[in-house]
């Protein structure tokens, strides 16, 4: 599979660290300790307050009304303060009437996933519950606050059966009025650049329930603004992107916290009720909603409706992102180009062409083999028990799983010098 890294939704190359960015960075850096202290305070506060409001309640059941209102108020206040400290001073929220109508109809909110700021933004706006991994319950500081949101949890390795998660989403959405908690799903399954939408997973659409599309827009029209130069050669509105794809994480966080202002707009679109054909085909339903949401994104070259909307990425998903990471592909520290990190054991600098294209086929195959081996290992315990009942030795089952794991290993690891294109 030949992959164009310059058109990847996981590699943001239109927000370089310009001279204007460097000036902002230096001027705002002295405020960083204060900002971090404020964020830490409110992270602690939301955990303490939500622990108080939930008490010893069973969080798998609806909370008493006063407790739920307390959780919502403390969560929205604290996450809003964290957002403001990070530069998202007044996120604009449009279409709240559509959200209220959706709650009355037992609809699921479906949103595009752009940044680690998304979770804080949606909690500050309407305090929903969502699908998240088990480990989030035990995150230091934030764990108690997260548990109080009454999320739907899946196993840490993502091994939960998709149909079960889809049923849980449908059941919770049907009882959203009883729980007094909206349900949100990010159907892309991972994060991208905010200029388009990855192919949607069908879990949120399998039950055939109505949905309320939520469009997250970061920056004041990033695509249009990126061509408008600001002082010292930077772009005023598009000089930083909070999109969390493949980024140098510590530096990316530092850049976000040293911005003068991080624009964010959230818009709830009208409730979408599926047709009979869409109820019968979750894939058709998901694609219809994806097209609707893409049309509400800022226009970009190659976007829908002749560039008046966002792009539809059909070949990109989490596996593509993992393959890029496995190949060592990443933006340079200043965000101006793409390079191969030779320190990644499975990277090969020679594989990245001067045109920015790379063959991800071997990496995708290796990832698929590793996933299959992991699946076999997960089933090892149950298979061993069944084999024991059938008179087959457990060692045979273990050996088979180990052979599959060995088959999944990639024999073509390479090093080489760093290559920038």
Short mmCIF file of C-alpha atoms in Angstrom, two decimals:
data_model
loop_
_atom_site.label_atom_id
_atom_site.label_comp_id
_atom_site.label_asym_id
_atom_site.label_seq_id
_atom_site.Cartn_x
_atom_site.Cartn_y
_atom_site.Cartn_z
CA UNK A 1 0.00 0.00 0.00
CA UNK A 2 1.65 3.21 -1.20
CA UNK A 3 0.82 5.99 1.24
CA UNK A 4 1.23 9.74 0.66
CA UNK A 5 2.47 11.20 3.94
CA UNK A 6 1.96 14.76 2.70
CA UNK A 7 -1.79 14.15 2.44
CA UNK A 8 -2.10 12.17 5.67
CA UNK A 9 -4.73 13.15 8.25
CA UNK A 10 -2.28 12.10 10.97
CA UNK A 11 0.60 14.39 9.99
CA UNK A 12 -0.14 18.11 10.40
CA UNK A 13 2.22 20.10 8.17
CA UNK A 14 0.37 23.41 7.84
CA UNK A 15 1.15 24.73 11.34
CA UNK A 16 4.94 25.12 11.45
CA UNK A 17 6.92 26.64 14.30
CA UNK A 18 7.46 29.99 12.59
CA UNK A 19 9.28 33.06 13.88
CA UNK A 20 5.93 34.45 15.05
CA UNK A 21 5.32 31.21 16.95
CA UNK A 22 8.76 31.45 18.54
CA UNK A 23 8.06 34.99 19.73
CA UNK A 24 4.77 33.88 21.31
CA UNK A 25 6.45 30.84 22.82
CA UNK A 26 9.18 32.91 24.50
CA UNK A 27 6.75 35.58 25.74
CA UNK A 28 4.22 33.11 27.14
CA UNK A 29 6.66 30.57 28.60
CA UNK A 30 7.06 32.40 31.95
CA UNK A 31 3.33 31.88 32.54
CA UNK A 32 3.63 28.10 32.07
CA UNK A 33 4.24 27.19 35.78
CA UNK A 34 1.17 29.19 36.79
CA UNK A 35 -0.94 27.57 34.07
CA UNK A 36 0.16 24.09 35.11
CA UNK A 37 -0.63 24.87 38.76
CA UNK A 38 -4.14 26.05 37.84
CA UNK A 39 -4.74 22.94 35.70
CA UNK A 40 -3.53 20.70 38.52
CA UNK A 41 -5.80 22.47 41.01
CA UNK A 42 -8.93 22.01 38.92
CA UNK A 43 -8.01 18.41 38.06
CA UNK A 44 -7.85 17.70 41.79
CA UNK A 45 -11.03 19.70 42.41
CA UNK A 46 -13.14 17.78 39.90
CA UNK A 47 -12.03 14.47 41.41
CA UNK A 48 -12.83 15.57 44.97
CA UNK A 49 -16.15 17.19 44.09
CA UNK A 50 -17.36 14.32 41.95
CA UNK A 51 -16.34 11.77 44.59
CA UNK A 52 -18.47 13.73 47.06
CA UNK A 53 -21.49 13.95 44.76
CA UNK A 54 -21.42 10.27 43.79
CA UNK A 55 -20.71 9.00 47.31
CA UNK A 56 -21.18 5.24 47.55
CA UNK A 57 -23.76 5.13 44.73
CA UNK A 58 -23.82 2.33 42.20
CA UNK A 59 -22.64 4.14 39.07
CA UNK A 60 -24.21 1.53 36.79
CA UNK A 61 -27.60 2.92 37.82
CA UNK A 62 -29.08 6.43 37.48
CA UNK A 63 -27.90 8.82 40.17
CA UNK A 64 -30.38 10.75 42.31
CA UNK A 65 -31.23 14.00 40.60
CA UNK A 66 -29.31 16.24 43.02
CA UNK A 67 -26.20 14.10 42.75
CA UNK A 68 -26.30 14.08 38.96
CA UNK A 69 -26.75 17.86 38.87
CA UNK A 70 -23.80 18.23 41.23
CA UNK A 71 -21.59 16.01 39.05
CA UNK A 72 -22.59 17.97 35.94
CA UNK A 73 -22.00 21.35 37.56
CA UNK A 74 -18.60 20.48 39.03
CA UNK A 75 -17.45 18.70 35.86
CA UNK A 76 -18.45 21.56 33.59
CA UNK A 77 -16.95 24.20 35.87
CA UNK A 78 -13.60 22.46 36.36
CA UNK A 79 -13.09 21.29 32.77
CA UNK A 80 -14.12 24.74 31.56
CA UNK A 81 -11.47 26.29 33.80
CA UNK A 82 -8.85 23.82 32.51
CA UNK A 83 -9.80 24.69 28.91
CA UNK A 84 -9.59 28.42 29.59
CA UNK A 85 -6.17 28.01 31.20
CA UNK A 86 -5.01 26.13 28.09
CA UNK A 87 -6.10 29.05 25.89
CA UNK A 88 -9.60 27.91 24.91
CA UNK A 89 -11.11 30.97 26.55
CA UNK A 90 -14.67 30.97 25.26
CA UNK A 91 -15.49 27.96 23.08
CA UNK A 92 -18.52 28.81 20.98
CA UNK A 93 -21.36 26.27 21.14
CA UNK A 94 -24.10 26.37 18.50
CA UNK A 95 -27.27 24.31 18.06
CA UNK A 96 -28.06 23.43 21.68
CA UNK A 97 -31.74 23.11 20.70
CA UNK A 98 -30.78 20.17 18.49
CA UNK A 99 -29.05 18.51 21.46
CA UNK A 100 -32.12 18.96 23.66
CA UNK A 101 -34.34 17.49 20.96
CA UNK A 102 -31.95 14.57 20.57
CA UNK A 103 -32.06 13.83 24.29
CA UNK A 104 -35.86 13.70 24.15
CA UNK A 105 -35.59 11.25 21.24
CA UNK A 106 -32.98 9.04 22.92
CA UNK A 107 -30.39 9.97 20.29
CA UNK A 108 -26.64 9.35 20.41
CA UNK A 109 -24.28 12.30 19.91
CA UNK A 110 -21.61 11.48 17.29
CA UNK A 111 -18.60 13.80 16.97
CA UNK A 112 -15.40 14.12 14.99
CA UNK A 113 -12.26 13.52 17.02
CA UNK A 114 -9.44 16.02 16.58
CA UNK A 115 -7.58 16.70 19.81
CA UNK A 116 -6.97 15.67 23.41
CA UNK A 117 -8.89 18.88 24.15
CA UNK A 118 -12.08 17.26 22.74
CA UNK A 119 -12.88 15.40 25.95
CA UNK A 120 -12.56 18.55 28.07
CA UNK A 121 -14.58 20.55 25.54
CA UNK A 122 -17.57 18.19 25.42
CA UNK A 123 -17.65 17.80 29.21
CA UNK A 124 -17.53 21.59 29.64
CA UNK A 125 -20.31 22.02 27.06
CA UNK A 126 -22.84 19.33 28.08
CA UNK A 127 -21.23 16.71 30.37
CA UNK A 128 -21.96 13.48 28.46
CA UNK A 129 -20.88 9.91 29.05
CA UNK A 130 -19.02 7.98 26.36
CA UNK A 131 -17.15 4.81 25.52
CA UNK A 132 -13.72 4.75 27.11
CA UNK A 133 -11.05 2.30 28.24
CA UNK A 134 -11.03 0.68 31.66
CA UNK A 135 -7.70 2.22 32.63
CA UNK A 136 -9.19 5.74 32.59
CA UNK A 137 -10.91 4.94 35.90
CA UNK A 138 -7.51 4.90 37.60
CA UNK A 139 -5.84 7.90 35.93
CA UNK A 140 -4.19 9.93 38.70
CA UNK A 141 -6.19 13.03 39.64
CA UNK A 142 -8.79 12.62 36.88
CA UNK A 143 -9.93 9.06 37.70
CA UNK A 144 -12.68 9.93 40.23
CA UNK A 145 -13.98 12.66 37.96
CA UNK A 146 -14.09 10.29 34.99
CA UNK A 147 -15.90 7.53 36.94
CA UNK A 148 -18.62 9.98 37.98
CA UNK A 149 -19.54 10.54 34.32
CA UNK A 150 -20.93 6.96 34.22
CA UNK A 151 -19.09 6.04 31.05
CA UNK A 152 -19.38 2.79 29.12
CA UNK A 153 -16.08 0.95 29.61
CA UNK A 154 -14.27 -1.45 27.32
CA UNK A 155 -11.16 -3.49 28.05
CA UNK A 156 -7.79 -1.75 27.91
CA UNK A 157 -6.63 -3.71 24.85
CA UNK A 158 -9.80 -2.86 22.96
CA UNK A 159 -10.73 -6.54 22.90
CA UNK A 160 -14.37 -6.09 23.87
CA UNK A 161 -16.78 -7.50 21.35
CA UNK A 162 -17.99 -4.64 19.18
CA UNK A 163 -21.60 -5.82 19.13
CA UNK A 164 -21.70 -5.73 22.92
CA UNK A 165 -20.40 -2.16 22.99
CA UNK A 166 -22.92 -1.15 20.32
CA UNK A 167 -25.77 -2.65 22.35
CA UNK A 168 -24.53 -0.87 25.47
CA UNK A 169 -24.53 2.46 23.62
CA UNK A 170 -28.06 1.85 22.32
CA UNK A 171 -29.35 0.83 25.75
CA UNK A 172 -27.78 3.84 27.46
CA UNK A 173 -29.09 6.22 24.79
CA UNK A 174 -32.59 4.79 25.26
CA UNK A 175 -32.27 5.52 28.99
CA UNK A 176 -30.50 8.89 28.56
CA UNK A 177 -33.50 10.75 29.99
CA UNK A 178 -33.55 8.39 32.99
CA UNK A 179 -29.82 8.78 33.58
CA UNK A 180 -30.03 12.48 32.66
CA UNK A 181 -26.74 11.93 30.80
CA UNK A 182 -26.25 12.39 27.04
CA UNK A 183 -24.26 9.66 25.27
CA UNK A 184 -21.41 10.61 22.95
CA UNK A 185 -19.42 8.45 20.54
CA UNK A 186 -16.41 9.40 18.40
CA UNK A 187 -17.05 7.01 15.49
CA UNK A 188 -13.71 7.63 13.76
CA UNK A 189 -12.09 5.56 16.51
CA UNK A 190 -8.97 7.74 16.60
CA UNK A 191 -7.87 11.34 16.05
CA UNK A 192 -7.15 13.18 12.81
CA UNK A 193 -6.32 16.68 11.55
CA UNK A 194 -9.79 18.27 11.74
CA UNK A 195 -9.87 18.91 7.98
CA UNK A 196 -11.85 15.81 7.19
CA UNK A 197 -13.37 12.63 8.57
CA UNK A 198 -11.94 9.13 8.74
CA UNK A 199 -14.15 6.18 7.88
CA UNK A 200 -16.71 5.78 10.68
CA UNK A 201 -17.03 2.64 12.77
CA UNK A 202 -20.60 1.38 12.74
CA UNK A 203 -21.12 0.71 16.46
CA UNK A 204 -23.01 3.95 17.15
CA UNK A 205 -25.29 3.28 14.18
CA UNK A 206 -25.97 -0.43 14.59
CA UNK A 207 -29.04 0.04 16.79
CA UNK A 208 -30.66 2.33 14.22
CA UNK A 209 -31.28 5.07 16.78
CA UNK A 210 -31.34 8.78 15.82
CA UNK A 211 -28.07 10.66 16.17
CA UNK A 212 -27.11 14.27 16.84
CA UNK A 213 -23.99 15.10 14.78
CA UNK A 214 -21.51 17.32 16.64
CA UNK A 215 -18.86 19.09 14.57
CA UNK A 216 -15.69 20.26 16.35
CA UNK A 217 -13.87 23.11 14.56
CA UNK A 218 -10.50 24.30 15.85
CA UNK A 219 -9.05 27.58 14.60
CA UNK A 220 -10.89 30.32 12.73
CA UNK A 221 -11.14 28.49 9.42
CA UNK A 222 -7.70 26.87 9.47
CA UNK A 223 -7.62 25.98 5.79
CA UNK A 224 -8.36 29.52 4.60
CA UNK A 225 -6.26 31.21 7.27
CA UNK A 226 -3.18 29.13 6.59
CA UNK A 227 -2.57 31.20 3.47
CA UNK A 228 -2.87 34.50 5.34
CA UNK A 229 0.54 35.55 6.69
CA UNK A 230 0.76 37.10 10.12
CA UNK A 231 3.62 39.00 11.76
CA UNK A 232 7.17 37.69 11.35
CA UNK A 233 6.15 35.21 8.67
CA UNK A 234 3.64 33.22 10.70
CA UNK A 235 -0.07 32.67 10.11
CA UNK A 236 -2.22 34.44 12.66
CA UNK A 237 -5.17 32.05 12.72
CA UNK A 238 -3.54 28.82 11.62
CA UNK A 239 -0.18 29.05 13.36
CA UNK A 240 -0.99 26.17 15.70
CA UNK A 241 -3.13 23.07 15.33
CA UNK A 242 -4.23 21.18 18.47
CA UNK A 243 -4.84 18.10 16.29
CA UNK A 244 -3.31 15.09 17.98
CA UNK A 245 -2.05 12.77 15.30
CA UNK A 246 1.60 11.81 15.18
CA UNK A 247 3.19 14.69 17.08
CA UNK A 248 6.13 15.27 19.44
CA UNK A 249 3.84 15.16 22.44
CA UNK A 250 5.67 17.29 25.08
CA UNK A 251 6.51 20.03 22.58
CA UNK A 252 2.97 19.95 21.16
CA UNK A 253 1.52 20.49 24.64
CA UNK A 254 3.97 23.32 25.29
CA UNK A 255 2.93 25.03 22.07
CA UNK A 256 -0.74 24.74 22.96
CA UNK A 257 -0.20 26.18 26.44
CA UNK A 258 1.81 29.11 25.08
CA UNK A 259 -0.78 30.28 22.54
CA UNK A 260 -2.43 33.66 23.04
CA UNK A 261 -5.78 32.12 22.13
CA UNK A 262 -6.95 28.72 20.88
CA UNK A 263 -10.20 29.17 18.90
CA UNK A 264 -12.79 26.39 19.16
CA UNK A 265 -16.33 26.15 17.85
CA UNK A 266 -18.74 23.27 18.49
CA UNK A 267 -21.93 22.91 16.49
CA UNK A 268 -24.77 20.45 17.06
CA UNK A 269 -26.46 19.67 13.76
CA UNK A 270 -30.18 18.78 13.53
CA UNK A 271 -31.22 15.34 14.76
CA UNK A 272 -30.64 12.78 12.01
CA UNK A 273 -33.25 10.01 11.85
CA UNK A 274 -32.26 7.04 9.69
CA UNK A 275 -34.33 5.80 6.78
CA UNK A 276 -35.47 2.19 6.59
CA UNK A 277 -32.53 1.42 4.31
CA UNK A 278 -30.09 3.01 6.77
CA UNK A 279 -31.56 1.07 9.70
CA UNK A 280 -31.00 -2.11 7.72
CA UNK A 281 -27.41 -1.12 6.86
CA UNK A 282 -25.31 0.46 9.63
CA UNK A 283 -22.55 1.11 7.08
CA UNK A 284 -24.92 3.13 4.87
CA UNK A 285 -26.20 5.00 7.93
CA UNK A 286 -22.66 5.82 9.09
CA UNK A 287 -21.62 7.07 5.64
CA UNK A 288 -24.71 9.28 5.35
CA UNK A 289 -23.94 10.95 8.68
CA UNK A 290 -20.25 11.25 7.80
CA UNK A 291 -21.07 13.09 4.56
CA UNK A 292 -23.43 15.41 6.43
CA UNK A 293 -20.72 16.25 8.99
CA UNK A 294 -18.03 16.69 6.33
CA UNK A 295 -20.19 19.35 4.69
CA UNK A 296 -20.23 21.26 7.99
CA UNK A 297 -16.42 21.32 8.30
CA UNK A 298 -14.38 24.27 6.97
CA UNK A 299 -13.79 24.03 3.23
CA UNK A 300 -10.46 22.60 2.08
CA UNK A 301 -9.01 21.62 -1.31
CA UNK A 302 -10.24 18.14 -2.12
CA UNK A 303 -13.17 18.49 0.26
CA UNK A 304 -16.75 17.53 -0.47
CA UNK A 305 -19.02 19.74 -2.57
CA UNK A 306 -16.14 21.07 -4.63
CA UNK A 307 -14.00 22.03 -1.65
CA UNK A 308 -16.74 23.80 0.30
CA UNK A 309 -16.58 21.14 3.01
CA UNK A 310 -14.06 18.82 4.64
CA UNK A 311 -12.41 15.77 3.16
CA UNK A 312 -13.59 12.15 3.36
CA UNK A 313 -10.61 9.93 4.13
CA UNK A 314 -11.50 6.44 2.95
CA UNK A 315 -8.18 4.62 3.33
CA UNK A 316 -7.17 6.01 6.69
CA UNK A 317 -7.97 4.55 10.08
CA UNK A 318 -6.15 3.71 13.28
CA UNK A 319 -4.21 0.93 11.55
CA UNK A 320 -2.75 3.43 9.08
CA UNK A 321 -1.65 5.64 11.97
CA UNK A 322 -0.07 2.68 13.77
CA UNK A 323 1.69 1.65 10.56
CA UNK A 324 3.13 5.15 10.16
CA UNK A 325 4.40 5.04 13.76
CA UNK A 326 5.86 1.60 13.15
CA UNK A 327 7.62 2.91 10.06
CA UNK A 328 9.05 5.76 12.15
CA UNK A 329 7.30 8.45 10.09
CA UNK A 330 6.70 11.72 11.92
CA UNK A 331 6.74 15.49 11.34
CA UNK A 332 10.01 17.28 11.99
CA UNK A 333 10.16 19.14 15.31
CA UNK A 334 9.21 22.43 13.61
CA UNK A 335 6.31 20.88 11.65
CA UNK A 336 7.66 21.84 8.23
CA UNK A 337 8.40 18.42 6.75
CA UNK A 338 8.15 14.68 7.26
CA UNK A 339 11.05 12.54 8.46
CA UNK A 340 11.83 8.97 9.41
CA UNK A 341 13.02 8.45 12.97
CA UNK A 342 15.92 6.03 12.74
CA UNK A 343 15.64 5.23 16.45
CA UNK A 344 12.46 3.24 15.79
CA UNK A 345 13.56 -0.41 15.41
CA UNK A 346 11.19 -1.14 12.53
CA UNK A 347 11.96 2.08 10.61
CA UNK A 348 13.76 2.23 7.28
CA UNK A 349 14.79 5.69 6.16
CA UNK A 350 15.24 4.52 2.57
CA UNK A 351 11.57 3.54 2.36
CA UNK A 352 10.40 7.19 2.37
CA UNK A 353 10.59 8.60 -1.13
CA UNK A 354 11.50 12.16 -2.07
CA UNK A 355 7.84 12.64 -3.03
CA UNK A 356 6.76 11.86 0.54
CA UNK A 357 5.34 8.44 -0.32
CA UNK A 358 6.05 5.24 1.55
CA UNK A 359 4.96 1.62 1.24
CA UNK A 360 3.01 0.78 4.40
CA UNK A 361 2.04 -2.69 3.18
CA UNK A 362 4.68 -4.61 5.20
CA UNK A 363 3.87 -2.64 8.35
CA UNK A 364 0.11 -3.15 7.97
CA UNK A 365 0.68 -6.88 7.43
CA UNK A 366 2.88 -7.10 10.51
CA UNK A 367 0.31 -5.24 12.62
CA UNK A 368 -2.45 -7.56 11.40
CA UNK A 369 -0.35 -10.60 12.29
CA UNK A 370 0.42 -9.19 15.73
CA UNK A 371 -3.28 -8.49 16.33
CA UNK A 372 -4.17 -12.04 15.33
CA UNK A 373 -1.52 -13.46 17.62
CA UNK A 374 -2.82 -11.33 20.47
CA UNK A 375 -6.35 -12.55 19.80
CA UNK A 376 -5.18 -16.16 19.94
CA UNK A 377 -3.33 -15.53 23.19
CA UNK A 378 -6.48 -14.00 24.72
CA UNK A 379 -8.38 -17.12 23.82
CA UNK A 380 -5.63 -19.35 25.10
CA UNK A 381 -7.11 -19.78 28.57
CA UNK A 382 -10.56 -20.70 27.34
CA UNK A 383 -9.15 -22.96 24.65
CA UNK A 384 -6.93 -24.73 27.17
CA UNK A 385 -9.91 -25.42 29.40
CA UNK A 386 -11.92 -26.76 26.49
CA UNK A 387 -8.95 -28.82 25.33
CA UNK A 388 -8.56 -30.32 28.79
CA UNK A 389 -12.17 -31.47 28.67
CA UNK A 390 -11.54 -32.98 25.25
CA UNK A 391 -8.36 -34.73 26.33
CA UNK A 392 -5.97 -32.34 24.52
CA UNK A 393 -2.94 -31.08 26.44
CA UNK A 394 -2.89 -27.39 27.38
CA UNK A 395 0.74 -27.27 26.27
CA UNK A 396 -0.41 -27.93 22.69
CA UNK A 397 -2.71 -24.92 22.86
CA UNK A 398 0.08 -22.74 24.29
CA UNK A 399 2.44 -23.91 21.58
CA UNK A 400 -0.07 -23.06 18.88
CA UNK A 401 -0.58 -19.58 20.27
CA UNK A 402 3.16 -19.08 20.49
CA UNK A 403 3.60 -20.16 16.88
CA UNK A 404 0.99 -17.65 15.79
CA UNK A 405 2.76 -14.94 17.77
CA UNK A 406 6.03 -15.83 16.10
CA UNK A 407 4.40 -15.66 12.69
CA UNK A 408 3.28 -12.14 13.54
CA UNK A 409 6.80 -10.87 14.19
CA UNK A 410 8.29 -8.68 11.51
CA UNK A 411 11.63 -9.96 10.27
CA UNK A 412 12.45 -6.90 8.23
CA UNK A 413 13.40 -4.38 10.89
CA UNK A 414 15.82 -1.76 9.66
CA UNK A 415 17.70 1.28 10.86
CA UNK A 416 19.49 3.77 8.68
CA UNK A 417 19.98 7.49 8.82
CA UNK A 418 17.14 9.94 9.37
CA UNK A 419 15.54 11.07 6.13
CA UNK A 420 13.57 14.28 5.73
CA UNK A 421 11.25 15.07 2.83
#
